[in-house]
CSV table of C-alpha atoms in Angstrom, one decimal:
chain,number,residue,atom,x,y,z
I,209,UNK,CA,0.1,-0.1,0.2
I,210,UNK,CA,1.4,3.5,-0.8
I,211,UNK,CA,1.7,6.4,1.8
I,212,UNK,CA,1.4,10.1,1.2
I,213,UNK,CA,4.8,11.7,0.6
I,214,UNK,CA,6.2,12.0,4.0
I,215,UNK,CA,5.9,15.4,6.1
I,216,UNK,CA,8.6,17.5,7.2
I,217,UNK,CA,8.6,17.4,10.7
I,218,UNK,CA,5.0,16.7,11.0
I,219,UNK,CA,3.0,18.9,13.8
I,220,UNK,CA,-0.5,18.3,15.3
I,221,UNK,CA,-2.4,21.5,15.3
I,222,UNK,CA,-1.9,23.0,18.7
I,223,UNK,CA,-4.6,23.9,21.1
I,224,UNK,CA,-6.6,20.6,20.0
I,225,UNK,CA,-8.4,19.3,23.1
I,226,UNK,CA,-8.1,15.6,23.7
I,227,UNK,CA,-10.9,13.6,25.4
I,228,UNK,CA,-11.5,10.0,25.8
I,229,UNK,CA,-15.2,8.7,25.1
I,230,UNK,CA,-14.2,5.0,26.0
I,231,UNK,CA,-11.1,3.0,25.9
I,232,UNK,CA,-10.8,2.8,22.5
I,233,UNK,CA,-12.4,6.3,20.9
I,234,UNK,CA,-10.7,9.5,21.1
I,235,UNK,CA,-12.2,12.9,20.2
I,236,UNK,CA,-9.7,15.4,19.4
I,237,UNK,CA,-10.9,19.0,19.0
I,238,UNK,CA,-14.3,20.5,20.1
I,239,UNK,CA,-15.2,23.0,17.2
I,240,UNK,CA,-18.0,21.5,14.6
I,241,UNK,CA,-16.1,21.2,11.5
I,242,UNK,CA,-12.7,20.5,13.3
I,243,UNK,CA,-13.4,17.9,16.0
I,244,UNK,CA,-12.3,14.4,14.8
I,245,UNK,CA,-13.1,10.9,16.3
I,246,UNK,CA,-10.2,8.3,16.3
I,247,UNK,CA,-10.8,4.5,17.0
I,248,UNK,CA,-7.8,3.1,18.2
I,249,UNK,CA,-7.4,-0.8,18.9
I,250,UNK,CA,-4.3,-0.1,21.0
I,251,UNK,CA,-4.5,3.1,23.1
I,252,UNK,CA,-0.7,3.1,23.4
I,253,UNK,CA,-0.9,4.2,19.8
I,254,UNK,CA,-2.2,7.8,20.9
I,255,UNK,CA,1.2,8.6,22.4
I,256,UNK,CA,2.5,9.2,19.0
I,257,UNK,CA,0.4,12.6,19.1
I,258,UNK,CA,3.0,13.9,21.8
I,259,UNK,CA,5.7,13.3,19.1
I,260,UNK,CA,4.0,15.7,16.4
I,261,UNK,CA,5.7,18.6,17.8
I,262,UNK,CA,7.1,19.7,14.9
I,263,UNK,CA,10.8,19.2,16.2
I,264,UNK,CA,10.9,15.5,14.4
I,265,UNK,CA,10.9,14.0,11.1
I,266,UNK,CA,8.1,11.8,10.2
I,267,UNK,CA,10.9,8.7,10.0
I,268,UNK,CA,12.2,10.3,13.7
I,269,UNK,CA,8.4,9.9,14.8
I,270,UNK,CA,7.7,6.5,13.4
I,271,UNK,CA,10.9,5.0,14.8
I,272,UNK,CA,10.3,6.6,18.4
I,273,UNK,CA,6.5,5.0,18.3
I,274,UNK,CA,8.2,1.8,17.8
I,275,UNK,CA,10.3,2.0,21.1
I,276,UNK,CA,6.8,2.9,22.9
I,277,UNK,CA,5.6,-0.5,21.7
I,278,UNK,CA,3.5,1.1,18.8
I,279,UNK,CA,3.3,-1.4,15.9
I,280,UNK,CA,4.6,0.5,12.8
I,281,UNK,CA,1.6,-0.4,10.7
I,282,UNK,CA,-0.7,1.3,14.2
I,283,UNK,CA,1.3,4.0,14.2
I,284,UNK,CA,1.3,4.5,10.4
I,285,UNK,CA,-2.5,4.5,10.1
I,286,UNK,CA,-2.8,7.0,13.1
I,287,UNK,CA,-0.5,9.6,11.1
I,288,UNK,CA,-2.1,9.1,7.9
I,289,UNK,CA,-5.6,9.6,9.5
I,290,UNK,CA,-4.5,12.5,11.2
I,291,UNK,CA,-3.3,14.0,7.9
I,292,UNK,CA,-6.0,13.1,5.9
I,293,UNK,CA,-8.1,15.0,8.6
I,294,UNK,CA,-6.0,18.1,8.3
I,295,UNK,CA,-4.9,18.0,12.0
I,296,UNK,CA,-1.2,17.2,11.1
I,297,UNK,CA,0.6,19.5,9.1
I,298,UNK,CA,4.4,20.5,8.1
I,299,UNK,CA,5.7,22.7,10.9
I,300,UNK,CA,6.9,25.2,8.5
I,301,UNK,CA,3.2,26.0,7.5
I,302,UNK,CA,2.5,27.4,10.8
I,303,UNK,CA,5.1,30.0,11.4
I,304,UNK,CA,7.9,31.5,8.7
I,305,UNK,CA,11.4,30.2,9.1
I,306,UNK,CA,12.5,33.2,9.2
I,307,UNK,CA,10.3,34.6,12.0
I,308,UNK,CA,12.5,33.8,15.2
I,309,UNK,CA,13.2,35.4,18.9
I,310,UNK,CA,10.3,37.5,20.7
I,311,UNK,CA,8.4,38.1,17.6
I,312,UNK,CA,7.9,34.3,16.8
I,313,UNK,CA,6.9,33.6,20.5
I,314,UNK,CA,4.2,36.7,20.3
I,315,UNK,CA,2.7,35.3,17.3
I,316,UNK,CA,2.4,31.8,17.8
I,317,UNK,CA,-1.1,32.0,19.4
I,318,UNK,CA,-2.1,33.9,16.2
I,319,UNK,CA,-0.7,31.4,13.9
I,320,UNK,CA,-2.2,28.6,16.2
I,321,UNK,CA,-5.7,30.6,15.8
I,322,UNK,CA,-5.3,30.6,11.9
I,323,UNK,CA,-4.6,27.0,12.1
I,324,UNK,CA,-7.7,25.9,13.9
I,325,UNK,CA,-10.4,28.8,12.0
I,326,UNK,CA,-13.5,27.3,10.3
I,327,UNK,CA,-13.6,27.8,7.6
I,328,UNK,CA,-9.7,27.3,6.9
I,329,UNK,CA,-8.1,30.6,5.6
I,330,UNK,CA,-7.3,30.6,1.7
I,331,UNK,CA,-3.5,30.3,2.6
I,332,UNK,CA,-1.6,28.8,5.7
I,333,UNK,CA,-0.7,30.1,8.7
I,334,UNK,CA,2.6,31.1,7.8
I,335,UNK,CA,1.7,32.4,4.2
I,336,UNK,CA,-1.1,35.0,6.3
I,337,UNK,CA,1.5,35.7,8.9
I,338,UNK,CA,4.2,36.8,6.5
I,339,UNK,CA,1.7,38.7,4.4
I,340,UNK,CA,0.7,40.6,7.5
I,341,UNK,CA,4.6,41.1,8.2
I,342,UNK,CA,4.9,42.6,5.1
I,343,UNK,CA,1.9,45.0,5.0
I,344,UNK,CA,1.7,48.8,6.1
I,345,UNK,CA,-1.2,49.9,7.4
I,346,UNK,CA,-1.6,53.7,8.0
I,347,UNK,CA,-4.3,54.8,11.0
I,348,UNK,CA,-5.0,58.5,10.5
I,349,UNK,CA,-7.6,60.8,12.0
I,350,UNK,CA,-8.9,61.4,15.4
I,351,UNK,CA,-10.9,59.8,18.1
I,352,UNK,CA,-10.8,57.3,20.8
I,353,UNK,CA,-10.7,54.1,18.5
I,354,UNK,CA,-7.5,55.0,17.0
I,355,UNK,CA,-5.0,54.1,19.5
I,356,UNK,CA,-7.1,50.5,20.2
I,357,UNK,CA,-7.2,49.8,16.2
I,358,UNK,CA,-3.3,50.4,16.0
I,359,UNK,CA,-2.2,48.3,18.9
I,360,UNK,CA,-4.5,45.5,17.7
I,361,UNK,CA,-3.0,45.3,14.4
I,362,UNK,CA,0.4,45.4,15.5
I,363,UNK,CA,-0.4,42.5,18.0
I,364,UNK,CA,-2.1,40.6,15.3
I,365,UNK,CA,1.3,40.7,13.0
I,366,UNK,CA,1.0,43.6,10.8
I,367,UNK,CA,4.6,44.7,10.3
I,368,UNK,CA,4.2,48.3,9.7
I,369,UNK,CA,1.4,50.5,11.8
I,370,UNK,CA,1.7,54.1,11.2
I,371,UNK,CA,-0.3,55.6,13.6
I,372,UNK,CA,-1.1,59.1,12.3
I,373,UNK,CA,-3.4,60.6,14.8
I,374,UNK,CA,-4.3,64.1,15.5
I,375,UNK,CA,-5.1,65.5,19.2
I,376,UNK,CA,-3.9,64.7,22.4
I,377,UNK,CA,-4.4,61.5,24.4
I,378,UNK,CA,-7.6,61.4,26.4
I,379,UNK,CA,-8.7,59.1,29.1
I,380,UNK,CA,-10.8,57.5,26.9
I,381,UNK,CA,-8.1,56.7,24.7
I,382,UNK,CA,-6.4,54.2,27.8
I,383,UNK,CA,-8.9,51.4,26.9
I,384,UNK,CA,-7.1,48.4,25.5
I,385,UNK,CA,-4.3,50.4,24.2
I,386,UNK,CA,-1.3,50.0,26.3
I,387,UNK,CA,-1.5,53.6,27.0
I,388,UNK,CA,-1.1,54.6,30.5
I,389,UNK,CA,-2.6,57.4,32.8
I,390,UNK,CA,0.5,59.4,32.3
I,391,UNK,CA,0.2,59.5,28.4
I,392,UNK,CA,-3.2,61.9,28.8
I,393,UNK,CA,-2.2,65.1,27.3
I,394,UNK,CA,0.7,63.6,25.0
I,395,UNK,CA,0.3,63.6,21.4
I,396,UNK,CA,-1.7,60.9,20.0
I,397,UNK,CA,0.4,59.8,17.5
I,398,UNK,CA,3.8,60.2,19.7
I,399,UNK,CA,2.0,58.2,22.8
I,400,UNK,CA,0.8,55.6,20.4
I,401,UNK,CA,4.2,55.2,18.9
I,402,UNK,CA,5.9,54.3,22.4
I,403,UNK,CA,3.2,52.0,23.3
I,404,UNK,CA,3.6,49.9,19.8
I,405,UNK,CA,7.1,49.5,21.0
I,406,UNK,CA,6.2,48.5,24.5
I,407,UNK,CA,3.9,45.6,23.2
I,408,UNK,CA,5.0,44.9,19.6
I,409,UNK,CA,8.7,46.1,19.6
I,410,UNK,CA,9.3,44.6,16.1
I,411,UNK,CA,6.7,46.4,14.5
I,412,UNK,CA,7.8,49.7,12.5
I,413,UNK,CA,6.0,53.0,13.0
I,414,UNK,CA,8.0,55.5,11.2
I,415,UNK,CA,6.4,56.7,7.6
I,416,UNK,CA,7.7,54.3,4.9
I,417,UNK,CA,10.0,55.9,2.6
I,418,UNK,CA,9.0,53.8,-0.2
I,419,UNK,CA,6.5,51.3,-1.0
I,420,UNK,CA,2.5,51.0,-1.2
I,421,UNK,CA,0.6,51.5,2.0
I,422,UNK,CA,-1.9,48.5,1.8
I,423,UNK,CA,-4.8,49.9,3.7
I,424,UNK,CA,-5.6,53.4,5.5
I,425,UNK,CA,-8.0,53.1,8.2
I,426,UNK,CA,-9.9,56.6,8.2
I,427,UNK,CA,-11.3,57.9,11.4
I,428,UNK,CA,-13.8,60.2,10.7
I,429,UNK,CA,-13.3,62.7,8.5
I,430,UNK,CA,-12.2,66.4,8.8
I,431,UNK,CA,-13.0,67.6,5.1
I,432,UNK,CA,-15.5,67.2,2.7
I,433,UNK,CA,-16.4,63.7,1.7
I,434,UNK,CA,-15.9,64.1,-2.1
I,435,UNK,CA,-12.7,65.7,-1.4
I,436,UNK,CA,-11.5,62.9,0.5
I,437,UNK,CA,-12.6,60.1,-1.8
I,438,UNK,CA,-11.3,62.0,-4.8
I,439,UNK,CA,-7.7,62.0,-3.0
I,440,UNK,CA,-8.0,58.2,-2.2
I,441,UNK,CA,-9.4,57.2,-5.8
I,442,UNK,CA,-6.6,59.1,-7.7
I,443,UNK,CA,-4.0,56.8,-5.6
I,444,UNK,CA,-6.2,53.9,-5.9
I,445,UNK,CA,-5.5,53.7,-2.1
I,446,UNK,CA,-7.8,51.1,-0.4
I,447,UNK,CA,-9.5,52.1,3.2
I,448,UNK,CA,-11.7,51.7,5.6
I,449,UNK,CA,-13.7,54.0,7.4
I,450,UNK,CA,-14.3,54.1,11.1
I,451,UNK,CA,-16.7,56.5,12.9
I,452,UNK,CA,-18.3,57.5,16.2
I,453,UNK,CA,-21.7,58.8,15.5
I,454,UNK,CA,-23.5,59.8,18.5
I,455,UNK,CA,-21.7,57.3,20.6
I,456,UNK,CA,-22.3,54.8,18.1
I,457,UNK,CA,-19.0,53.3,16.8
I,458,UNK,CA,-19.3,52.8,12.7
I,459,UNK,CA,-17.5,50.5,10.7
I,460,UNK,CA,-17.3,50.7,7.3
I,461,UNK,CA,-17.5,50.9,4.5
I,462,UNK,CA,-14.1,49.5,3.3
I,463,UNK,CA,-13.5,50.9,-0.4
I,464,UNK,CA,-11.1,49.5,-2.8
I,465,UNK,CA,-10.8,51.9,-5.6
I,466,UNK,CA,-11.9,52.0,-8.3
I,467,UNK,CA,-15.0,50.1,-7.1
I,468,UNK,CA,-17.6,51.6,-4.9
I,469,UNK,CA,-19.5,52.7,-3.0
I,470,UNK,CA,-17.1,55.3,-2.0
I,471,UNK,CA,-17.3,57.9,0.9
I,472,UNK,CA,-18.5,60.6,-1.5
I,473,UNK,CA,-21.6,57.9,-2.5
I,474,UNK,CA,-22.6,58.0,1.3
I,475,UNK,CA,-22.4,61.6,1.4
I,476,UNK,CA,-24.6,61.8,-2.2
I,477,UNK,CA,-27.3,59.2,-0.4
I,478,UNK,CA,-27.3,61.4,2.7
I,479,UNK,CA,-28.2,64.6,0.7
I,480,UNK,CA,-31.0,62.5,-1.1
I,481,UNK,CA,-32.5,61.8,2.5
I,482,UNK,CA,-31.9,65.1,4.0
I,483,UNK,CA,-30.6,68.5,1.7
I,484,UNK,CA,-29.5,70.0,4.8
I,485,UNK,CA,-26.8,67.2,5.3
I,486,UNK,CA,-23.6,69.3,3.6
I,487,UNK,CA,-24.3,72.2,6.2
I,488,UNK,CA,-24.4,69.2,9.0
I,489,UNK,CA,-21.7,67.6,7.5
I,490,UNK,CA,-19.7,70.6,7.6
I,491,UNK,CA,-20.1,71.2,11.3
I,492,UNK,CA,-19.5,67.7,12.3
I,493,UNK,CA,-15.9,67.9,10.4
I,494,UNK,CA,-14.9,70.6,13.0
I,495,UNK,CA,-16.4,69.1,16.1
I,496,UNK,CA,-14.1,67.6,18.0
I,497,UNK,CA,-16.2,67.0,21.3
I,498,UNK,CA,-15.5,63.8,22.9
I,499,UNK,CA,-18.4,61.3,22.2
I,500,UNK,CA,-19.8,59.1,25.2
I,501,UNK,CA,-19.2,55.4,24.2
I,502,UNK,CA,-19.1,52.7,26.5
I,503,UNK,CA,-15.7,50.7,27.1
I,504,UNK,CA,-16.9,47.5,26.1
I,505,UNK,CA,-18.6,49.0,23.0
I,506,UNK,CA,-15.5,50.7,21.9
I,507,UNK,CA,-13.5,47.5,22.7
I,508,UNK,CA,-16.1,45.5,20.4
I,509,UNK,CA,-16.2,48.4,17.8
I,510,UNK,CA,-12.2,48.2,17.3
I,511,UNK,CA,-11.8,44.7,17.4
I,512,UNK,CA,-14.4,44.4,14.6
I,513,UNK,CA,-12.2,47.2,12.7
I,514,UNK,CA,-8.9,45.0,13.0
I,515,UNK,CA,-10.6,42.1,11.9
I,516,UNK,CA,-11.7,43.9,8.7
I,517,UNK,CA,-8.4,45.0,8.2
I,518,UNK,CA,-6.8,41.7,8.3
I,519,UNK,CA,-9.6,40.1,6.4
I,520,UNK,CA,-8.1,42.4,3.5
I,521,UNK,CA,-4.7,41.7,4.0
I,522,UNK,CA,-5.4,37.9,4.6
I,523,UNK,CA,-7.5,37.5,1.2
I,524,UNK,CA,-10.7,37.0,2.5
I,525,UNK,CA,-13.7,39.1,1.9
I,526,UNK,CA,-14.4,41.7,4.3
I,527,UNK,CA,-18.1,42.0,5.7
I,528,UNK,CA,-17.6,45.9,5.3
I,529,UNK,CA,-17.2,45.9,1.5
I,530,UNK,CA,-20.3,48.2,0.3
I,531,UNK,CA,-21.6,48.4,3.7
I,532,UNK,CA,-21.1,50.0,7.1
I,533,UNK,CA,-21.8,48.0,10.3
I,534,UNK,CA,-22.9,50.0,13.4
I,535,UNK,CA,-21.8,48.5,16.8
I,536,UNK,CA,-24.6,49.4,18.9
I,537,UNK,CA,-23.2,47.8,22.1
I,538,UNK,CA,-20.6,44.6,22.9
I,539,UNK,CA,-21.9,41.6,20.8
I,540,UNK,CA,-24.6,43.6,18.8
I,541,UNK,CA,-24.5,44.9,15.2
I,542,UNK,CA,-26.6,46.4,13.0
I,543,UNK,CA,-25.5,46.2,9.2
I,544,UNK,CA,-26.7,48.7,6.8
I,545,UNK,CA,-25.9,48.1,3.1
I,546,UNK,CA,-24.8,51.1,0.6
I,547,UNK,CA,-24.6,51.4,-3.1
I,548,UNK,CA,-22.8,53.1,-5.8
I,549,UNK,CA,-24.5,56.6,-5.9
I,550,UNK,CA,-25.4,57.5,-9.7
I,551,UNK,CA,-24.1,61.1,-9.5
I,552,UNK,CA,-20.8,59.4,-8.3
I,553,UNK,CA,-18.1,58.3,-11.0
I,554,UNK,CA,-16.3,56.0,-8.7
I,555,UNK,CA,-17.1,52.8,-10.3
I,556,UNK,CA,-16.2,53.9,-13.7
I,557,UNK,CA,-19.9,55.1,-14.9
I,558,UNK,CA,-20.6,58.4,-15.9
I,559,UNK,CA,-22.0,60.6,-13.2
I,560,UNK,CA,-25.6,61.8,-13.8
I,561,UNK,CA,-26.0,65.5,-13.2
I,562,UNK,CA,-27.8,66.1,-10.0
I,563,UNK,CA,-30.5,68.7,-9.9
I,564,UNK,CA,-31.6,70.8,-6.5
I,565,UNK,CA,-33.5,68.5,-4.3
I,566,UNK,CA,-37.1,70.0,-3.6
I,567,UNK,CA,-38.1,67.9,-0.7
I,568,UNK,CA,-37.7,68.5,3.0
I,569,UNK,CA,-37.5,65.5,5.3
I,570,UNK,CA,-40.0,64.8,8.0
I,571,UNK,CA,-39.9,61.8,10.5
I,572,UNK,CA,-41.5,59.3,8.3
I,573,UNK,CA,-38.9,59.2,5.9
I,574,UNK,CA,-35.9,58.7,8.2
I,575,UNK,CA,-35.0,61.9,9.4
I,576,UNK,CA,-35.5,64.2,12.7
I,577,UNK,CA,-38.8,65.2,13.6
I,578,UNK,CA,-39.3,69.0,13.0
I,579,UNK,CA,-40.1,70.9,16.3
I,580,UNK,CA,-41.3,74.4,16.2
I,581,UNK,CA,-40.0,76.2,19.4
I,582,UNK,CA,-42.4,78.7,21.0
I,583,UNK,CA,-41.6,82.0,21.5
């Protein structure tokens, strides 16, 4: 009987729970889609699992099993079963060979989580980690979510995080960031760079001299949406909008120019619903008041934003393509889809000339209720 090509340094996926259902039935893993039941005539054969730590060749694993009185055919059958189930992989597929020292130890859990993910990522954990390490992400704008997002990206293995954050550190910035009370009042960009050096010292934080930034996390907007969208479109720069509106974090859309909807599309849709929107948007752009947002909600929103950036880097499909997700509280999300606006040319279509909007909003059309104040 032919056997598969030997694996270089076979490794059992880390973190698999081992549970004996009876003397001859071992369950590996708990998650649906990953858990496997092994029927073993000789329970001693399962000692082979402890040998699959990535330090031995396949031949050495089988030879060592023989010294534990495990028959060669039993050891081979168990190894082939584990391999067919996707529970044994080459050691080099978990982490890049050139990742060493503290950085390797820090990212081991991230690689293990990728290996156990259901469905599996489109690449091996080592390939995903290598891609993240080579990525450049810019976090720009103001607001209490920027520091948390920047630190989360670095902890997930992004090799270059540029915190281009406006304003001083405020108490709300301390949640989940590694910033301390002593940082309050310091420039956000400087304080966050220091925090990144502490928690992920191998992460670059200086502006890159050359090379493309893979994605920009845009925190709110301090300029007209049309101008902001045009700048990103001209550079073909992917970007993710993260905002805090009325105390509710909003993540998305993630825009991949030249495909919309873009930030200008959102603005045009809002004008369709509320002709006064440009006046309101101009006021919001210069309103730097700190918004109340529960710490748990802020952490949930930052984690979701980091996950969307990683989905983009890892070759997956971010959920915020063409939509925005409101994080109403921790664990509660509201998805709002957006379509390219016919008056915007972001998707390569000829824009339709707009005419002045003749309507005023009332409460039934989704806007605020009109109230006349008595004199």
